Short mmCIF file of C-alpha atoms in Angstrom, two decimals:
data_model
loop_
_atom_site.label_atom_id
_atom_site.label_comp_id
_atom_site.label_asym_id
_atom_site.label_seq_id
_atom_site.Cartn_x
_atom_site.Cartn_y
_atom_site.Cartn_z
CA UNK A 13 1.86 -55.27 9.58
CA UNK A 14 -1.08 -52.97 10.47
CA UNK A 15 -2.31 -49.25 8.87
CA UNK A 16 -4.30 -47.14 10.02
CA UNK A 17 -5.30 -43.96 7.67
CA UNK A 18 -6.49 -41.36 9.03
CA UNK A 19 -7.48 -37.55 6.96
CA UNK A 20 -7.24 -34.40 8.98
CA UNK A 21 -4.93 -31.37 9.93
CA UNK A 22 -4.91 -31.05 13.65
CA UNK A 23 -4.99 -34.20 14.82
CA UNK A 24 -1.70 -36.78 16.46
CA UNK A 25 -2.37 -40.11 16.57
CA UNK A 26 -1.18 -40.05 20.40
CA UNK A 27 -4.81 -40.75 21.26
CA UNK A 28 -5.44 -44.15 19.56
CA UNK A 29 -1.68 -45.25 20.04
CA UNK A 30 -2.41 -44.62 24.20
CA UNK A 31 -5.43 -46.80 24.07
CA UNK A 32 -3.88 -49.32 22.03
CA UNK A 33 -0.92 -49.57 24.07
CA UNK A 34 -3.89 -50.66 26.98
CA UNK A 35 -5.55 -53.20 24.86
CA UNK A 36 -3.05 -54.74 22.59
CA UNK A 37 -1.16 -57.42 24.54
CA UNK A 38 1.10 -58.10 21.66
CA UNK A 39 3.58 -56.45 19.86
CA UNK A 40 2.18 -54.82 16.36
CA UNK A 41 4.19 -52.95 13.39
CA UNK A 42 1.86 -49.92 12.83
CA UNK A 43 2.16 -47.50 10.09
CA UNK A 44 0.76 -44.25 10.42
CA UNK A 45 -0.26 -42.35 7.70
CA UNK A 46 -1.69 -38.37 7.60
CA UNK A 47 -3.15 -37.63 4.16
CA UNK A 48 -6.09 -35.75 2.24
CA UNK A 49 -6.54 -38.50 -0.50
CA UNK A 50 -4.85 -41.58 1.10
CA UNK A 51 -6.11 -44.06 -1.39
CA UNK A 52 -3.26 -43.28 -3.85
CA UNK A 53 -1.12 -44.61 -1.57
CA UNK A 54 -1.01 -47.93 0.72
CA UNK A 55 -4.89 -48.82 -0.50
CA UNK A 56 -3.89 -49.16 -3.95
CA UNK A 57 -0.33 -51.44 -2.81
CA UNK A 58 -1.74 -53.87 -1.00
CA UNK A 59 -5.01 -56.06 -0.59
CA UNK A 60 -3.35 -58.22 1.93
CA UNK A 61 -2.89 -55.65 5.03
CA UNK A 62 -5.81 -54.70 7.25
CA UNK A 63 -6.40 -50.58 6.89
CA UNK A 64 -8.49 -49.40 9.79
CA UNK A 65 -8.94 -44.99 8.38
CA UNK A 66 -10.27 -42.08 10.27
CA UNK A 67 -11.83 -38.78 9.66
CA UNK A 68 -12.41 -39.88 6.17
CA UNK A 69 -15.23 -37.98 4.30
CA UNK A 70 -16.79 -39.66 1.65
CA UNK A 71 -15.04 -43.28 2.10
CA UNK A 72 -17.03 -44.37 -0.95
CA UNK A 73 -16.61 -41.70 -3.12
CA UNK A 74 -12.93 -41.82 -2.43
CA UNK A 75 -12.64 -45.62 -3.24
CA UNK A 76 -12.13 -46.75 0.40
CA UNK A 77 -14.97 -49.02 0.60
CA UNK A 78 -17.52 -50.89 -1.36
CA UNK A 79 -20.68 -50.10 0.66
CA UNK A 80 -20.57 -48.83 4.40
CA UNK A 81 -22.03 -51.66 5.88
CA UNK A 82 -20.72 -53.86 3.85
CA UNK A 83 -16.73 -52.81 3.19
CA UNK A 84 -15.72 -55.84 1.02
CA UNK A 85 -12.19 -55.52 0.69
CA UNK A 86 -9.48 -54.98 3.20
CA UNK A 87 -10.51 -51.52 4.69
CA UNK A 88 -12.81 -50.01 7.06
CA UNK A 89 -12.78 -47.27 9.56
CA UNK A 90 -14.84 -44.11 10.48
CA UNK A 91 -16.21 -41.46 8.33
CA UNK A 92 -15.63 -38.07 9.24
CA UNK A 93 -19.36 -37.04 8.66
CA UNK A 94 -23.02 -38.10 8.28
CA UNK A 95 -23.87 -36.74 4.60
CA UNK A 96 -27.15 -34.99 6.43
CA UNK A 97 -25.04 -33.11 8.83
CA UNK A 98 -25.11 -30.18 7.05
CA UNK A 99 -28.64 -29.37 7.90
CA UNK A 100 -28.06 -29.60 11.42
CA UNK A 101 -25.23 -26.82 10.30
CA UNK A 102 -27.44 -24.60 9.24
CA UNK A 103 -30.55 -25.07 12.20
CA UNK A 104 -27.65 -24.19 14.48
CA UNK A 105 -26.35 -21.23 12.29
CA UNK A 106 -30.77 -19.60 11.76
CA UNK A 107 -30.55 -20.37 15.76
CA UNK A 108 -27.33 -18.48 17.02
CA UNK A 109 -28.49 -15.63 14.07
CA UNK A 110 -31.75 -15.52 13.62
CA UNK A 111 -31.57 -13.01 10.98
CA UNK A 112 -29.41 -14.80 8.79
CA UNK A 113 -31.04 -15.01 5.20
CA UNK A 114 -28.54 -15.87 2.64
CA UNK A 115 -26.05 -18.50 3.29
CA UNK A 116 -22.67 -19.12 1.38
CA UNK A 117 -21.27 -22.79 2.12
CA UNK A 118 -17.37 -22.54 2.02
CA UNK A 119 -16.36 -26.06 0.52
CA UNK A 120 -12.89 -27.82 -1.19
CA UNK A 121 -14.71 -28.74 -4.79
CA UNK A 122 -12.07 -31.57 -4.66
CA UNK A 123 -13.58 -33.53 -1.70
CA UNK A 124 -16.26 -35.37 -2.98
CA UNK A 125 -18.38 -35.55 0.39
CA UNK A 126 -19.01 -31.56 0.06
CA UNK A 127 -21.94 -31.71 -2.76
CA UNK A 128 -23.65 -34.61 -0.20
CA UNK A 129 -23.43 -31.94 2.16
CA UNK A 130 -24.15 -28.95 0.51
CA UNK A 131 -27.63 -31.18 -1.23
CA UNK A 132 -28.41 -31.37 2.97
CA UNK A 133 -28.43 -27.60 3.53
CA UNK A 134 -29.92 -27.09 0.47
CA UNK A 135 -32.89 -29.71 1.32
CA UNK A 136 -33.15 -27.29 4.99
CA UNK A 137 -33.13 -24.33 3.70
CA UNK A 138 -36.76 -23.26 2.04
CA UNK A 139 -38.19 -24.51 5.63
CA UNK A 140 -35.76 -21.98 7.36
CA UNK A 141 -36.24 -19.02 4.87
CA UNK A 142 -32.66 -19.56 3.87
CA UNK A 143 -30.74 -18.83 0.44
CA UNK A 144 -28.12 -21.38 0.11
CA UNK A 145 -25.16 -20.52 -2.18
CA UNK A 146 -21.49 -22.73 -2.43
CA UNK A 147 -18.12 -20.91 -2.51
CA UNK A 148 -15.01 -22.99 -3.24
CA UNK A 149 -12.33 -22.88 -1.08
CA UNK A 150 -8.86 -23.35 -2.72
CA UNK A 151 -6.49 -20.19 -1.47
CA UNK A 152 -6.85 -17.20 0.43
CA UNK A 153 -7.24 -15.05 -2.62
CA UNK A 154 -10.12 -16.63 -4.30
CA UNK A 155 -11.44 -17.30 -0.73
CA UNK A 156 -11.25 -13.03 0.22
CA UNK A 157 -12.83 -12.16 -3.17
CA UNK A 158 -15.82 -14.75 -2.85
CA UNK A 159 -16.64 -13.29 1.00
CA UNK A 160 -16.23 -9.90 0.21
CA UNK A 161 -18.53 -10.72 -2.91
CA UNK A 162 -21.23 -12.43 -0.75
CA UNK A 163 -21.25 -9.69 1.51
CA UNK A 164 -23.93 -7.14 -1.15
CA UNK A 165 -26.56 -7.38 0.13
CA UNK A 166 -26.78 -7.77 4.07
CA UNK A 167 -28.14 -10.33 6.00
CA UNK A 168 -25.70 -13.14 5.20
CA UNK A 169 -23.96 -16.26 7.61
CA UNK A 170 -21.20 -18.64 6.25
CA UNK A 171 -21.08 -22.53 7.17
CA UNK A 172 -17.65 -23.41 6.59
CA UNK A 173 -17.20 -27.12 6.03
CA UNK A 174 -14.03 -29.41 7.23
CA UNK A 175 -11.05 -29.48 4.46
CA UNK A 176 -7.89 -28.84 4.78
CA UNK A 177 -8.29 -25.39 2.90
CA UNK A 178 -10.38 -24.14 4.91
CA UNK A 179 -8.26 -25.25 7.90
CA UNK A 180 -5.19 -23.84 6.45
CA UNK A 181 -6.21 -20.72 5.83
CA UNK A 182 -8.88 -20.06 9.13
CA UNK A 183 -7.19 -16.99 9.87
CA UNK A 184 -8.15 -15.24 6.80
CA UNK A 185 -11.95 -16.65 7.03
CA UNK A 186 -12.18 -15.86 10.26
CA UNK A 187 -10.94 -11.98 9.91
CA UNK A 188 -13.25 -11.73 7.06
CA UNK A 189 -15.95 -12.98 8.73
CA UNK A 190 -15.45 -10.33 11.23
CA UNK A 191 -14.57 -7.70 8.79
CA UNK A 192 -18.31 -7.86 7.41
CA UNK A 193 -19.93 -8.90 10.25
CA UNK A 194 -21.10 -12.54 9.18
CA UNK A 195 -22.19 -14.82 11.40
CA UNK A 196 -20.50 -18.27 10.83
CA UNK A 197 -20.95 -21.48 11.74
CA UNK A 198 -17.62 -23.94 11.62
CA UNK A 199 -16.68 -27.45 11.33
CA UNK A 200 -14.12 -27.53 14.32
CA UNK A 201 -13.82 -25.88 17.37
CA UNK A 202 -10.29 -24.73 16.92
CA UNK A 203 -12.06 -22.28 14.85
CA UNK A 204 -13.56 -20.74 17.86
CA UNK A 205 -11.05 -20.87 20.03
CA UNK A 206 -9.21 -18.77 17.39
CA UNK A 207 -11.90 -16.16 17.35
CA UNK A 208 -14.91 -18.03 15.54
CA UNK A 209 -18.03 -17.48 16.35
CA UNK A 210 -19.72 -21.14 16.63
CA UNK A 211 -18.66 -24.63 16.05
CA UNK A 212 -20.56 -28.17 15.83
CA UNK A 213 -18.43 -31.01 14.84
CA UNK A 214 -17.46 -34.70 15.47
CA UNK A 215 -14.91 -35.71 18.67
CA UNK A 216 -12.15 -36.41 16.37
CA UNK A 217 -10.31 -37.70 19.26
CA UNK A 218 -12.94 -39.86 20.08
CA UNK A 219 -12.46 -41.51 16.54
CA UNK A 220 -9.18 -42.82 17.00
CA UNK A 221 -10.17 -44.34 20.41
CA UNK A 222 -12.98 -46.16 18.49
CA UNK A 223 -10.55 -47.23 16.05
CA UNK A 224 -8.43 -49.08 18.50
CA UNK A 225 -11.42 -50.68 19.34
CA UNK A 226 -11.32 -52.18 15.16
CA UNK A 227 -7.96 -52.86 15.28
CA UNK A 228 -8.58 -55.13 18.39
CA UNK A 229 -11.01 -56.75 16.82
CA UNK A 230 -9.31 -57.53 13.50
CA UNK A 231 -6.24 -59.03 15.48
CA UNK A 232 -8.66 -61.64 16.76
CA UNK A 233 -9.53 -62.41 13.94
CA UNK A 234 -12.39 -61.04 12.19
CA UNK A 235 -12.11 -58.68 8.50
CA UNK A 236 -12.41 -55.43 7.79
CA UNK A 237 -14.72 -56.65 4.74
CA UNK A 238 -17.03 -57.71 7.33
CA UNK A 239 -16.62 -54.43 9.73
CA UNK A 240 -19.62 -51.48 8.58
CA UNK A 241 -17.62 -47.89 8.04
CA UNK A 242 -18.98 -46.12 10.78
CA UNK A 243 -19.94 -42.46 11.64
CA UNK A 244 -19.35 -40.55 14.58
CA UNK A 245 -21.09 -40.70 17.96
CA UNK A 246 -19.91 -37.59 20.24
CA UNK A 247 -20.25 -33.87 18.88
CA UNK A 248 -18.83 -31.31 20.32
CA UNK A 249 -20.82 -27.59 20.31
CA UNK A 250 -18.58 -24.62 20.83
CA UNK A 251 -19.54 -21.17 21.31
CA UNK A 252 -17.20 -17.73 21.34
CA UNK A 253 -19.73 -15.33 23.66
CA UNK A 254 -17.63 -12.49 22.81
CA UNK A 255 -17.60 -12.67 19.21
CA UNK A 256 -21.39 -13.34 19.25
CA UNK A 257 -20.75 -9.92 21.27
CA UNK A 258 -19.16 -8.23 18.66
CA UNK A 259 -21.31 -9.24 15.83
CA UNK A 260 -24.37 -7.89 18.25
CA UNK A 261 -25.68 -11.26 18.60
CA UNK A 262 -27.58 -12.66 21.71
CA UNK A 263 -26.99 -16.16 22.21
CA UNK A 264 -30.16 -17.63 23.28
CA UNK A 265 -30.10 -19.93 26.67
CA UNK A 266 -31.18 -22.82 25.41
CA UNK A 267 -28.69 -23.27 22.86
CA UNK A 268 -25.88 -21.93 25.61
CA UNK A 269 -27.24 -24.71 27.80
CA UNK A 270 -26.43 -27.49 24.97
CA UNK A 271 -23.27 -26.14 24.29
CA UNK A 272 -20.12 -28.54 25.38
CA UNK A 273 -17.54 -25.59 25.91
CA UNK A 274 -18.26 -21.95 25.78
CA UNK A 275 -15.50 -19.08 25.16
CA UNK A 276 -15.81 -15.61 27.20
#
C-alpha cells in the first residue's frame, strides 16, 4: 500500500494519478486522502507505509517531518509555500497599487505556516512604506466586520493567504474588497477568475506531477526519510484588468508582461 496526502480545496488528484498511470509499470493500491490537518489520521497509524503529501504548509509545524532536508521517518512530499513568500506578496501588491499604505494579512490562526508568513511581510514592509496588520479568518461574519473595520482610514490593500477559510468563503472577501475599494493581492488564481484583482501562487497541479515523480522513486527503492520536503518551482501570476479598472488602478507594463494569464 501507498498514500499520498495532499491539503487543499480545489484540487483532484486526476493530475498525479494520469502521470502515474505513465510511469508506474506495476500495479499499486493508492489511498487518497483530502484533508486540512492530515496528520491525525494515516501519519499517526502507521510508520510502515510510505506517505508522499502535497500542498502542505508548514510540514514541520504540523508534525509531518523531522527537518526538510532531512524527513526521518516515513513521509515526505511538497510544501505548499516558501515561509519568505509573503514578501514577494506584498512587492507585487505596492506594485499593482502603488498607493497602498496599510496592509491587513487575512490568515486561518490555526495553520501554523501563517505567522512564518506574516514575520515575511512584516520584515518587507518598513522598506516599502507599508503598515502590516493580521486579520483572522474563521467565518464570514468575523471576516465582514474585520474588512469593514480596516477600511478607516483610506489607503489600505489586503493579501489574503491560502486556507481553506479563506477559500470557502472568497465570495464574501472578494465583494468586500470591492465594496471599499481595496486592492488585494490573493493566494490562487481562482480568486481572480472570480472577480479578484491579482493572484501569485504555486502550480498546484504541477505538485502532484512532481509527486509522482517521489512515488517512482520510493517504489525502487529508496525512503522517504532520505527524500528533502520540497517547495514549489512554477508560479503562476494572474491579473483581472477590469477589476484593476474598477478600483482605478493602472496596471503597469512591466508587471502585465510577467504575468502568466491576464483577465479582460
Amino acid at each position: 500500500m501507498f498514500a499520498l496526502i495532499f491539503a487543499g480545496v480545489r484540487l483532484t488528484p486526476s493530475a498525479f494519478a494520469d502521470t502515474w498511470r505513465k510511469r508506474l509499470p506495476s500495479p499499486l493500491t493508492l489511498s487518497w486522502l483530502l484533508a486540512v490537518q492530515p496528520r491525525g489520521g494515516l501519519l499517526q497509524s502507521t510508520s510502515a507505509v510510505p506517505i508522499v503529501f502535497v500542498l502542505v504548509a508548514d510540514p514541520v509545524g504540523a508534525g509531518f517531518v523531522e527537518t526538510l532536508a532531512r524527513p526521518g521517518g516515513n513521509a515526505t512530499g511538497f510544501m505548499l509555500y516558501e515561509f519568505d513568500f509573503g514578501g514577494k506578496w506584498l512587492e507585487l501588491l505596492k506594485e499593482i497599487a502603488p498607493g497602498v499604505k496599510r496592509v491587513a494579512f487575512l490568515r486561518n490562526p490555526a495553520i501554523a505556516a501563517g505567522a512564518g508568513q506574516f514575520a515575511a511581510i512584516q520584515a518587507s514592509a518598513p522598506s516599502l512604506g507599508v503598515e502590516v496588520r493580521p486579520i483572522n479568518v474563521r467565518d464570514a461574519g468575523e471576516t465582514e466586520r474585520a474588512i469593514t473595520a480596516f477600511t478607516q482610514p483610506s489607503n489600505g490593500g489586503l493579501i489574503v493567504a491560502a486556507g481553506a477559510a479563506a477559500f470557502f468563503h472568497r465570495d464574501v472577501i472578494i465583494k468586500l474588497a470591492a465594496r471599499h475599494r481595496l486592492p488585494a493581492l490573493y493566494s490562487d488564481h481562482a480568486f481572480v477568475t472570480d472577480g479578484g484583482l491579482i493572484a501569485y501562487g504555486p502550480d498546484r497541479v504541477d505538485q502532484f506531477r512532481r509527486a509522482a515523480d517521489y512515488v517512482d522513486r520510493i517504489l525502487k527503492g529508496e525512503k522517504p526519510a532520505d527524500l528533502p520536503v520540497q517547495a514549489p518551482t512554477k508560479y503562476d501570476l494572474t491579473i483581472n484588468l477590469k477589476t484593476a479598472k474598477a478600483l482605478g488602478l493602472t496596471v503597469p507594463p512591466s508587471l502585465l508582461a510577467r504575468a502568466d494569464e491576464v483577465i479582460e
